[in-house]
Coordinates of C-alpha atoms in Angstrom, one line a residue:
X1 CA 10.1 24.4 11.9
X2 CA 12.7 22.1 9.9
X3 CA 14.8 24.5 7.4
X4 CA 18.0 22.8 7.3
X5 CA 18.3 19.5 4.3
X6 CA 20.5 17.9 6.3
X7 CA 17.9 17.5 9.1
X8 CA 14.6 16.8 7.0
X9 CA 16.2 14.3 5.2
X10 CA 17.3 12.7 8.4
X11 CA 13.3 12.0 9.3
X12 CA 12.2 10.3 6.3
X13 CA 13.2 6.7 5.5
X14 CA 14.5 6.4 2.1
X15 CA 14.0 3.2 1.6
X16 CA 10.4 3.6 2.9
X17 CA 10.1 6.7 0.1
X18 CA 11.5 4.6 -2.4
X19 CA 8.9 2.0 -1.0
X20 CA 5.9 3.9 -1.6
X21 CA 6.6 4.4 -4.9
X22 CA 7.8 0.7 -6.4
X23 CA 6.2 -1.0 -3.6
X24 CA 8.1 -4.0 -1.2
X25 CA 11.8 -4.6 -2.0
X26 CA 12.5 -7.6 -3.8
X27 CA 15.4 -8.4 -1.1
X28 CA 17.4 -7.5 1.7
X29 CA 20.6 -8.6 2.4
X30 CA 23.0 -6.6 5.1
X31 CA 22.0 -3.0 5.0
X32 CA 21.1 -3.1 1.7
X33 CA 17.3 -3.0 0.2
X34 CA 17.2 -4.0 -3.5
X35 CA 14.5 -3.0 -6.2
X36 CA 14.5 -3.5 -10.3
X37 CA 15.7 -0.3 -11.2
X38 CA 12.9 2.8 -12.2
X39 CA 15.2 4.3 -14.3
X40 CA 16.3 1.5 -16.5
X41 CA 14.5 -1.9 -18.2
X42 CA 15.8 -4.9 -15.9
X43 CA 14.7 -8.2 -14.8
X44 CA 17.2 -8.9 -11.5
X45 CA 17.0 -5.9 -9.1
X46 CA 20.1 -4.0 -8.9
X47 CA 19.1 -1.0 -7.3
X48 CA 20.1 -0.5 -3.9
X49 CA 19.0 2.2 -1.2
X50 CA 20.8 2.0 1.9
X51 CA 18.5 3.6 4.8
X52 CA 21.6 4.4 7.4
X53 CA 23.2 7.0 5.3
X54 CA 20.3 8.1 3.0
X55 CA 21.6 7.0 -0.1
X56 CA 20.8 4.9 -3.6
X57 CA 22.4 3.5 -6.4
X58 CA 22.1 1.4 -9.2
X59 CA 24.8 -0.6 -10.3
X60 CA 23.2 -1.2 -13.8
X61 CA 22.5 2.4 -15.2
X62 CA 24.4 4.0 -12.4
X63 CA 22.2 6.5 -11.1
X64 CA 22.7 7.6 -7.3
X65 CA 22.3 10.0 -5.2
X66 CA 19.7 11.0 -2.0
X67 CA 16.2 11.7 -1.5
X68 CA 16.3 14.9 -3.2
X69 CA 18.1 12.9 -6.1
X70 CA 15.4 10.7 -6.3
X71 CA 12.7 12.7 -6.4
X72 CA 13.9 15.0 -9.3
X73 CA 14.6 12.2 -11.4
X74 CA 11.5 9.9 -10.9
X75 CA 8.8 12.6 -10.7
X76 CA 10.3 15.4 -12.9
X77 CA 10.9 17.9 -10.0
X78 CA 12.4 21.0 -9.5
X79 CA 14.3 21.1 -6.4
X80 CA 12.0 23.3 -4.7
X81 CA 9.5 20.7 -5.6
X82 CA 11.6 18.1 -4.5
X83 CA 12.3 20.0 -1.1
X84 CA 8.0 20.4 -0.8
X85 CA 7.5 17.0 -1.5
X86 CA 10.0 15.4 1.1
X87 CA 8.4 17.9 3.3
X88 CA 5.5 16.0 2.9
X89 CA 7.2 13.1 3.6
X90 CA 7.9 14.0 6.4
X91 CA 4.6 15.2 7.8
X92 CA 5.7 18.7 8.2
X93 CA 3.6 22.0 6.9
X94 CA 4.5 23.7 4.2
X95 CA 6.8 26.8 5.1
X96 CA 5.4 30.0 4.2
X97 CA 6.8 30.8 0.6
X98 CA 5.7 27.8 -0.7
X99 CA 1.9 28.2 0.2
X100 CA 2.0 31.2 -2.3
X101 CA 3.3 28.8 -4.9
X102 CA 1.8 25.1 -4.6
X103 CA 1.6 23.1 -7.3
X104 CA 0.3 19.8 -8.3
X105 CA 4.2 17.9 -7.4
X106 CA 3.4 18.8 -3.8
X107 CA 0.5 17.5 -3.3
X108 CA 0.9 14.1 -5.4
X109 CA 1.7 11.4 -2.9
X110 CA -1.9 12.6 -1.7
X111 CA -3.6 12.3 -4.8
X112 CA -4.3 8.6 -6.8
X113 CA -2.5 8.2 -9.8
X114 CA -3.8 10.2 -12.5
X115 CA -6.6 9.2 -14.9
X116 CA -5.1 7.3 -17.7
X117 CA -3.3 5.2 -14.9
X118 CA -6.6 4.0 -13.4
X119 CA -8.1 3.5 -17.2
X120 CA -5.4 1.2 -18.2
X121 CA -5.3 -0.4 -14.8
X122 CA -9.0 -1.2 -14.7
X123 CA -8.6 -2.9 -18.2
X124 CA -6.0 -5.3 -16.8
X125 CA -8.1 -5.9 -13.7
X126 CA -11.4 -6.4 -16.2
X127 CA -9.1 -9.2 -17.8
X128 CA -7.7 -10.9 -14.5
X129 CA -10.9 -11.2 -12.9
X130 CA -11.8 -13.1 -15.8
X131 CA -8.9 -15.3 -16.2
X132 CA -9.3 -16.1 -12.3
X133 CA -12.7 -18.2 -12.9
X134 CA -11.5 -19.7 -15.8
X135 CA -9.4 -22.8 -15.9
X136 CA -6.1 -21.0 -16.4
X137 CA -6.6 -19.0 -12.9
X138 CA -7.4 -22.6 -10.7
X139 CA -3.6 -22.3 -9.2
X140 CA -4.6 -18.6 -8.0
X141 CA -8.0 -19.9 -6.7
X142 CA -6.5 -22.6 -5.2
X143 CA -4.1 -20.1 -3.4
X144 CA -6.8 -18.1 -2.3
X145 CA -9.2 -20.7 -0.8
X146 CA -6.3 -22.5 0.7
X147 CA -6.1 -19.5 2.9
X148 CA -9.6 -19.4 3.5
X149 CA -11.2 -16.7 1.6
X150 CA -14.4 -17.6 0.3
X151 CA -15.5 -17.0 -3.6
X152 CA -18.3 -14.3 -2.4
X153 CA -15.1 -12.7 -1.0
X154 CA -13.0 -12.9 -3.9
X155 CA -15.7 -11.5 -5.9
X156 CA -16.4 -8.9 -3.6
X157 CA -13.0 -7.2 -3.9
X158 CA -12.6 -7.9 -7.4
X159 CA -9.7 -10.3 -7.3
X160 CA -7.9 -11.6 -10.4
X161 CA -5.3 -14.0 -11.9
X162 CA -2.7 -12.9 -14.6
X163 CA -1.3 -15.8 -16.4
X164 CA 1.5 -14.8 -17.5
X165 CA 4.5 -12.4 -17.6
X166 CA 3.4 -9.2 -19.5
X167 CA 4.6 -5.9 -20.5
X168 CA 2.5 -3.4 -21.4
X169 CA 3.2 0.3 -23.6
X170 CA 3.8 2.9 -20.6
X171 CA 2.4 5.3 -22.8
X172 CA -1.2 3.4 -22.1
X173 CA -0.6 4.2 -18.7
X174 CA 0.3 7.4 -18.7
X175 CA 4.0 6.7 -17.8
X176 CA 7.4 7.1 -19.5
X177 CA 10.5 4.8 -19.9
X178 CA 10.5 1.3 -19.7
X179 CA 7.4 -0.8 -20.2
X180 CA 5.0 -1.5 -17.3
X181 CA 5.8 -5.2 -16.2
X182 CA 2.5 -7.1 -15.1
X183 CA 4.1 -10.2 -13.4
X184 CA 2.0 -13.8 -13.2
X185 CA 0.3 -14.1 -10.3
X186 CA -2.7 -13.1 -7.7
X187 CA -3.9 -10.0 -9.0
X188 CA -5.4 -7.5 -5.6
X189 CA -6.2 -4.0 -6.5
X190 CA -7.1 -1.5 -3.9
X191 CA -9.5 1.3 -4.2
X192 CA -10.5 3.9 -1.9
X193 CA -13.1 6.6 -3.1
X194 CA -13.7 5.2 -6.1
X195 CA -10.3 5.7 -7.2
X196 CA -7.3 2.8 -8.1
X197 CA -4.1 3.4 -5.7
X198 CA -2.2 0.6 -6.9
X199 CA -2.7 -3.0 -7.9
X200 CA -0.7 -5.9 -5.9
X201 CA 0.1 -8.5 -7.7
X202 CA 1.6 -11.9 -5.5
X203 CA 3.9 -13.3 -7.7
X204 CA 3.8 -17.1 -9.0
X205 CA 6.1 -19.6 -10.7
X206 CA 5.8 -20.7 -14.3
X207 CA 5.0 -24.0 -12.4
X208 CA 2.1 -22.8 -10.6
X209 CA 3.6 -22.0 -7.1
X210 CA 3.6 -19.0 -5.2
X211 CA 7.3 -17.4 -4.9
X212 CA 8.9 -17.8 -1.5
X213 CA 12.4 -15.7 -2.6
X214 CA 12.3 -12.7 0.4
X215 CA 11.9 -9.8 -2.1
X216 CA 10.5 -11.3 -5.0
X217 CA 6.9 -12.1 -3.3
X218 CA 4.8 -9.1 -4.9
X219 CA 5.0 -7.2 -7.7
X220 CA 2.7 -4.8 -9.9
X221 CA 2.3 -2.0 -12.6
X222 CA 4.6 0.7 -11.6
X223 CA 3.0 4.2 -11.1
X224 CA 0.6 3.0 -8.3
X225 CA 0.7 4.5 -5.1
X226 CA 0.4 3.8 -1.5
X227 CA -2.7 3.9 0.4
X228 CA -4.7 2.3 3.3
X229 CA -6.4 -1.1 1.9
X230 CA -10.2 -0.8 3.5
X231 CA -10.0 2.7 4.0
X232 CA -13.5 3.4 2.2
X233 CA -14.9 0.4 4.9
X234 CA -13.4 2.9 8.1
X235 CA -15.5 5.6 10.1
X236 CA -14.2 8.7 8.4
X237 CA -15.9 7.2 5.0
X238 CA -18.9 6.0 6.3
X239 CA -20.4 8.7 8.5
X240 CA -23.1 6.2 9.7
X241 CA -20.3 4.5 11.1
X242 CA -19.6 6.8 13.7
X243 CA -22.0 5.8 15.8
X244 CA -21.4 2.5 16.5
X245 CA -19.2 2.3 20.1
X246 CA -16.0 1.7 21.1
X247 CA -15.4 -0.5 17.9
X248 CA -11.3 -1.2 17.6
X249 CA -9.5 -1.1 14.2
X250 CA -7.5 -4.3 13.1
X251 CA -4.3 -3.3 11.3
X252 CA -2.9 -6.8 9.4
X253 CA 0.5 -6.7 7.7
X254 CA -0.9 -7.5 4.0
X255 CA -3.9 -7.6 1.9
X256 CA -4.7 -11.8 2.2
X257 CA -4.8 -11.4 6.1
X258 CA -7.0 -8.4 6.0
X259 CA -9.4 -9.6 3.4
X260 CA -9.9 -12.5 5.8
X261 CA -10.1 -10.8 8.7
X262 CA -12.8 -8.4 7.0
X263 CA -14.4 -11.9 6.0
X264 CA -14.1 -13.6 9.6
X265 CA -14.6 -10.9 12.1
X266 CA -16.1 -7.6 10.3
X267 CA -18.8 -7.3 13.1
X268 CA -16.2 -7.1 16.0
X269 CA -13.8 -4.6 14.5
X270 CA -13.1 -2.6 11.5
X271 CA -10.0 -3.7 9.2
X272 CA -7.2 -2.2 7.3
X273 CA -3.7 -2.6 6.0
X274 CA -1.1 -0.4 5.0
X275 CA 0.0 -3.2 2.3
X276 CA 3.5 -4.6 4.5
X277 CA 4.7 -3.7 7.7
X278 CA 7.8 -1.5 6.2
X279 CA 5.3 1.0 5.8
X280 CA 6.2 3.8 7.7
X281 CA 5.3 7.2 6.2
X282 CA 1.5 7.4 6.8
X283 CA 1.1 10.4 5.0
X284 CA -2.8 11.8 4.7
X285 CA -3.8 8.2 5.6
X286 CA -3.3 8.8 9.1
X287 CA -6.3 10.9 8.9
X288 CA -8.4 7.4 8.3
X289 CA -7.1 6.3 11.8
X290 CA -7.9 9.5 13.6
X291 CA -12.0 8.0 15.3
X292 CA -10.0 4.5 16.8
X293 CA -9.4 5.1 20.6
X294 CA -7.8 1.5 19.9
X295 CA -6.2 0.1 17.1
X296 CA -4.5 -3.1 16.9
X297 CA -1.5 -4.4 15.0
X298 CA -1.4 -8.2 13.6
X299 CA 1.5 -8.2 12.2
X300 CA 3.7 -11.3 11.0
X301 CA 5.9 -13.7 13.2
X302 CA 9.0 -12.3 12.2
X303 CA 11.6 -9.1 12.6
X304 CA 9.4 -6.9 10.2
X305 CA 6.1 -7.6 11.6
X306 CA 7.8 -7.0 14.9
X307 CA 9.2 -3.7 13.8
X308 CA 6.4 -2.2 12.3
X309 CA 4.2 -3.0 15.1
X310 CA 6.9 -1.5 17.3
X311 CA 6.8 1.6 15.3
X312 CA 3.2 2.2 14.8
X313 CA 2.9 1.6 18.7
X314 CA 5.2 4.5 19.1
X315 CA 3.0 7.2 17.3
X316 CA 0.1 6.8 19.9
X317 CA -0.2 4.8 23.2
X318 CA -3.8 3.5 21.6
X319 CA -1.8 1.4 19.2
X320 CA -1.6 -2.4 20.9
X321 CA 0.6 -5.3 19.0
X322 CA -0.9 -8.3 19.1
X323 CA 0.1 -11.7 17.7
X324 CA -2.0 -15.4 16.3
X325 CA -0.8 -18.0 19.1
X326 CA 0.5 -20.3 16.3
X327 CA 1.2 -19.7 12.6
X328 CA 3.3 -17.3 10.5
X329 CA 0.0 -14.7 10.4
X330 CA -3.3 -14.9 10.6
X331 CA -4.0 -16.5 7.4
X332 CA -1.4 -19.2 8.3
X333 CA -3.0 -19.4 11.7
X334 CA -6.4 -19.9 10.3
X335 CA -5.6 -22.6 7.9
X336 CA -3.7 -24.8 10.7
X337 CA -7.1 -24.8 12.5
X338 CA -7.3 -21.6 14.8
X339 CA -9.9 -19.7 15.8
X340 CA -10.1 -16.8 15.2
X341 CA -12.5 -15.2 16.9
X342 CA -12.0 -16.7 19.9
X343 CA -8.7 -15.4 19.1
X344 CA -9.5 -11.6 18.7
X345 CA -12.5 -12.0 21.2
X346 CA -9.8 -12.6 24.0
X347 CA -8.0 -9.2 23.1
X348 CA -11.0 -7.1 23.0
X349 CA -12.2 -7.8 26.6
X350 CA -9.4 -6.1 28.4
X351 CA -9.0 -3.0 26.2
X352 CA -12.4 -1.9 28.6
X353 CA -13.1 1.1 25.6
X354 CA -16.1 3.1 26.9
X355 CA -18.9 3.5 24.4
X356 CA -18.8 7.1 22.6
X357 CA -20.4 8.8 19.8
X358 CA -18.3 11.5 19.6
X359 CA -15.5 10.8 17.1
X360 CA -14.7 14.6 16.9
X361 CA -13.3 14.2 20.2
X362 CA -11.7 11.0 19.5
X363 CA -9.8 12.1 16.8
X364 CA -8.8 15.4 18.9
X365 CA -7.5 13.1 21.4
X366 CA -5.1 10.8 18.7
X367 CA -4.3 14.1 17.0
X368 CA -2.8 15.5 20.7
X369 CA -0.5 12.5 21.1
X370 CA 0.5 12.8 17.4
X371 CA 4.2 14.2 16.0
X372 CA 2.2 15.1 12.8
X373 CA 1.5 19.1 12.8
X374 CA -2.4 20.2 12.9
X375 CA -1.7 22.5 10.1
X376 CA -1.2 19.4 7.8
X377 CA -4.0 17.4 9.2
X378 CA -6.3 20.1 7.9
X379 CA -4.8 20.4 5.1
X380 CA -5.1 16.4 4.7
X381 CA -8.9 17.0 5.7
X382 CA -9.6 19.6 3.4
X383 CA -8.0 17.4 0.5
X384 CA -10.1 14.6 2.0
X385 CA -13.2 16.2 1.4
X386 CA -12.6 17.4 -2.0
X387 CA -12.4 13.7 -2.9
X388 CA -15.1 12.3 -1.6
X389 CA -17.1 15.2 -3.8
X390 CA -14.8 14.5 -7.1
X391 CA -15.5 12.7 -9.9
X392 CA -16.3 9.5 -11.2
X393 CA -14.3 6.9 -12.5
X394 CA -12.8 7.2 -15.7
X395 CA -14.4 4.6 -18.5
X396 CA -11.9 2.0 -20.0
X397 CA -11.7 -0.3 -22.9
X398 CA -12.3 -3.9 -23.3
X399 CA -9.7 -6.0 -21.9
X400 CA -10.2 -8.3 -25.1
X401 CA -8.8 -5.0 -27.1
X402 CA -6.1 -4.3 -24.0
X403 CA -4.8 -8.1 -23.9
X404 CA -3.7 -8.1 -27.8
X405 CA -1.5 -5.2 -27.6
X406 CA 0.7 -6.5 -25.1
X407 CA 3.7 -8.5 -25.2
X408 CA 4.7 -12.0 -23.7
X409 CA 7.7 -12.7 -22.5
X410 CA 7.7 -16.0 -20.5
X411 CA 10.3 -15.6 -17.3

């Protein structure tokens, strides 16, 4: 059992906390991952988390501190609730004086973001799924089809365009502080049990290009939180699913690569992503992964593709990396002519998985080889199950009456 600060802090990532919450950084130089600041309005990221010594700062505002730090201050925590929370983190059970006394702050990073988040976030995606078929959202469709996704598929996962820069009354969301920045760009929400967990947005140029800047690639309303992109298309979600065997899973590094590999090769494996190979904390989404006796990691050409594979691969010996011969990832290796099925097809031959219809005992099997303790696995379960049963989706407004209240700013 992990008592001691010092040591819990040392097993969670802060950058990869600090990920979960404002999503990818918008750059990395040295040992120093940058983000716009949560705690302050700015345009040019100035807050810095170093990973190696556990620490962040901003050198606009000049907040700082540690993961406890962070946590009080951008979820309104008690320490306690602070302590419970990076306890989560890092995939240990609560200890025994806080199971007498849980409340909601514990259990948030395993919950979607609360109602009037997903209202106001529906609006906006009402509104770019509108904008993308009209003329305004040609350099988004133009993106999108470039990389070979076909309009059915756009349509089927509810992809948008945003035109422009926007910002948006936190108070619409639910949030407090600055306003919620809805950047230009491809607009790829993810939903999982009929709930929003965030809403990617890949970032464009006033000229009509996607940005290249390392960093300054994605972007989206804050609030959102991390989940598993296709969970609700995996085994645990569909029970009739469990019957099919020996069927792999295909982990990609982002959202474009899986939505194509859903599209190209849905009847070979099953697909997911945890939204950019920095992801390290799986949280409850590990329990989605629990029925693959094989799961396979296409991750990107470069050192952090390489390092998330590498990482992923050390949580179970059923995780295999595996790689597109030419191309950055699989969407580049599609578009320069490859095939990917052949591709994939090669792969799945020498795994040699023996058919099975007992997932029970496959997920037994993962959860034995696992560092994650089985008295937060049930717990993850139980929360699991109390989803699937809640409610519905909250209604929203027209996007017609959500587009006038926002501002403009053109960046």
């Amino acid at each position: 059992m992990v008592n001691d600060i010092a040591e819990l802090k040392a097993r969670v990532d802060l950058a990869a906390l600090v990920e979960g919450d404002l999503g990818p950084p918008r750059r990395q130089r040295g040992r120093w991952h940058w983000w716009l600041c949560p705690f302050h309005a700015e345009t040019r990221p100035s807050f810095g988390v170093t990973p190696d010594d556990g620490r962040f700062k901003c050198f606009g505002c000049g907040a700082s501190g540690d993961h406890l730090d962070y946590l009080e201050r951008r979820q309104r925590l008690s320490t306690a609730q602070a302590i419970a929370e990076l306890r989560r983190w890092a995939a240990l059970p609560e200890t025994t004086h806080q199971q007498g006394t849980r409340t909601a702050a514990t259990t948030a990073g395993d919950a979607p973001p609360p109602a009037a988040w997903q209202e106001r976030a529906r609006v906006f995606l009402a509104y770019a799924r509108e904008q993308l078929w009209a003329d305004a959202g040609r350099p988004g469709r133009e993106y999108l089809t470039g990389g070979g996704l076909t309009v059915e598929t756009m349509r089927r996962f509810g992809l948008g365009w945003n035109p422009r820069d926007l910002w948006d009354d936190p108070n619409r969301w639910g949030l407090t502080g600055d306003k919620v920045y809805l950047p230009r760009g491809v607009v790829i929400p993810c939903e999982v049990s009929s709930s929003l967990w965030y809403v990617k947005v890949r970032r464009f140029e006033r000229a009509g290009h996607p940005r290249i800047q390392a960093g300054e690639k994605y972007g989206g309303p804050r609030g959102g939180k991390g989940a598993l992109f296709g969970a609700d298309r995996l085994q645990v979600a569909c029970p009739e699913r469990r019957r099919r065997d020996g069927r792999p899973l295909l982990l990609c590094e982002g959202e474009r690569d899986a939505l194509l590999a859903i599209q190209e090769l849905s009847n070979l494996v099953d697909v997911a992503t945890l939204g950019g190979a920095g992801r390290r904390c799986l949280g409850h989404w590990l329990l989605w992964l629990l029925p693959y006796r094989r799961i396979l990691t296409a991750y990107d050409a470069d050192n952090a593709g390489r390092q998330g594979a590498y990482h992923l691969a050390s949580l179970s010996g059923r995780v295999q990396g595996i790689q597109a011969p030419h191309g950055k990832d699989l969407t580049g290796f599609h578009a320069e002519g490859g095939d990917l099925r052949a591709w994939l097809s090669g792969h799945l031959e020498p795994l040699g998985v023996a058919p099975t219809t007992d997932w029970q005992a496959q997920a037994a099997a993962i959860l034995a080889e696992s560092p994650v303790e089985p008295e937060q696995v049930a717990d993850w379960a139980r929360r699991y199950a109390e989803c699937i049963a809640g409610a519905g989706v909250p209604g929203s407004i027209p996007w017609e009456t959500w587009a006038a209240s926002l501002e403009v700013q053109e960046v």
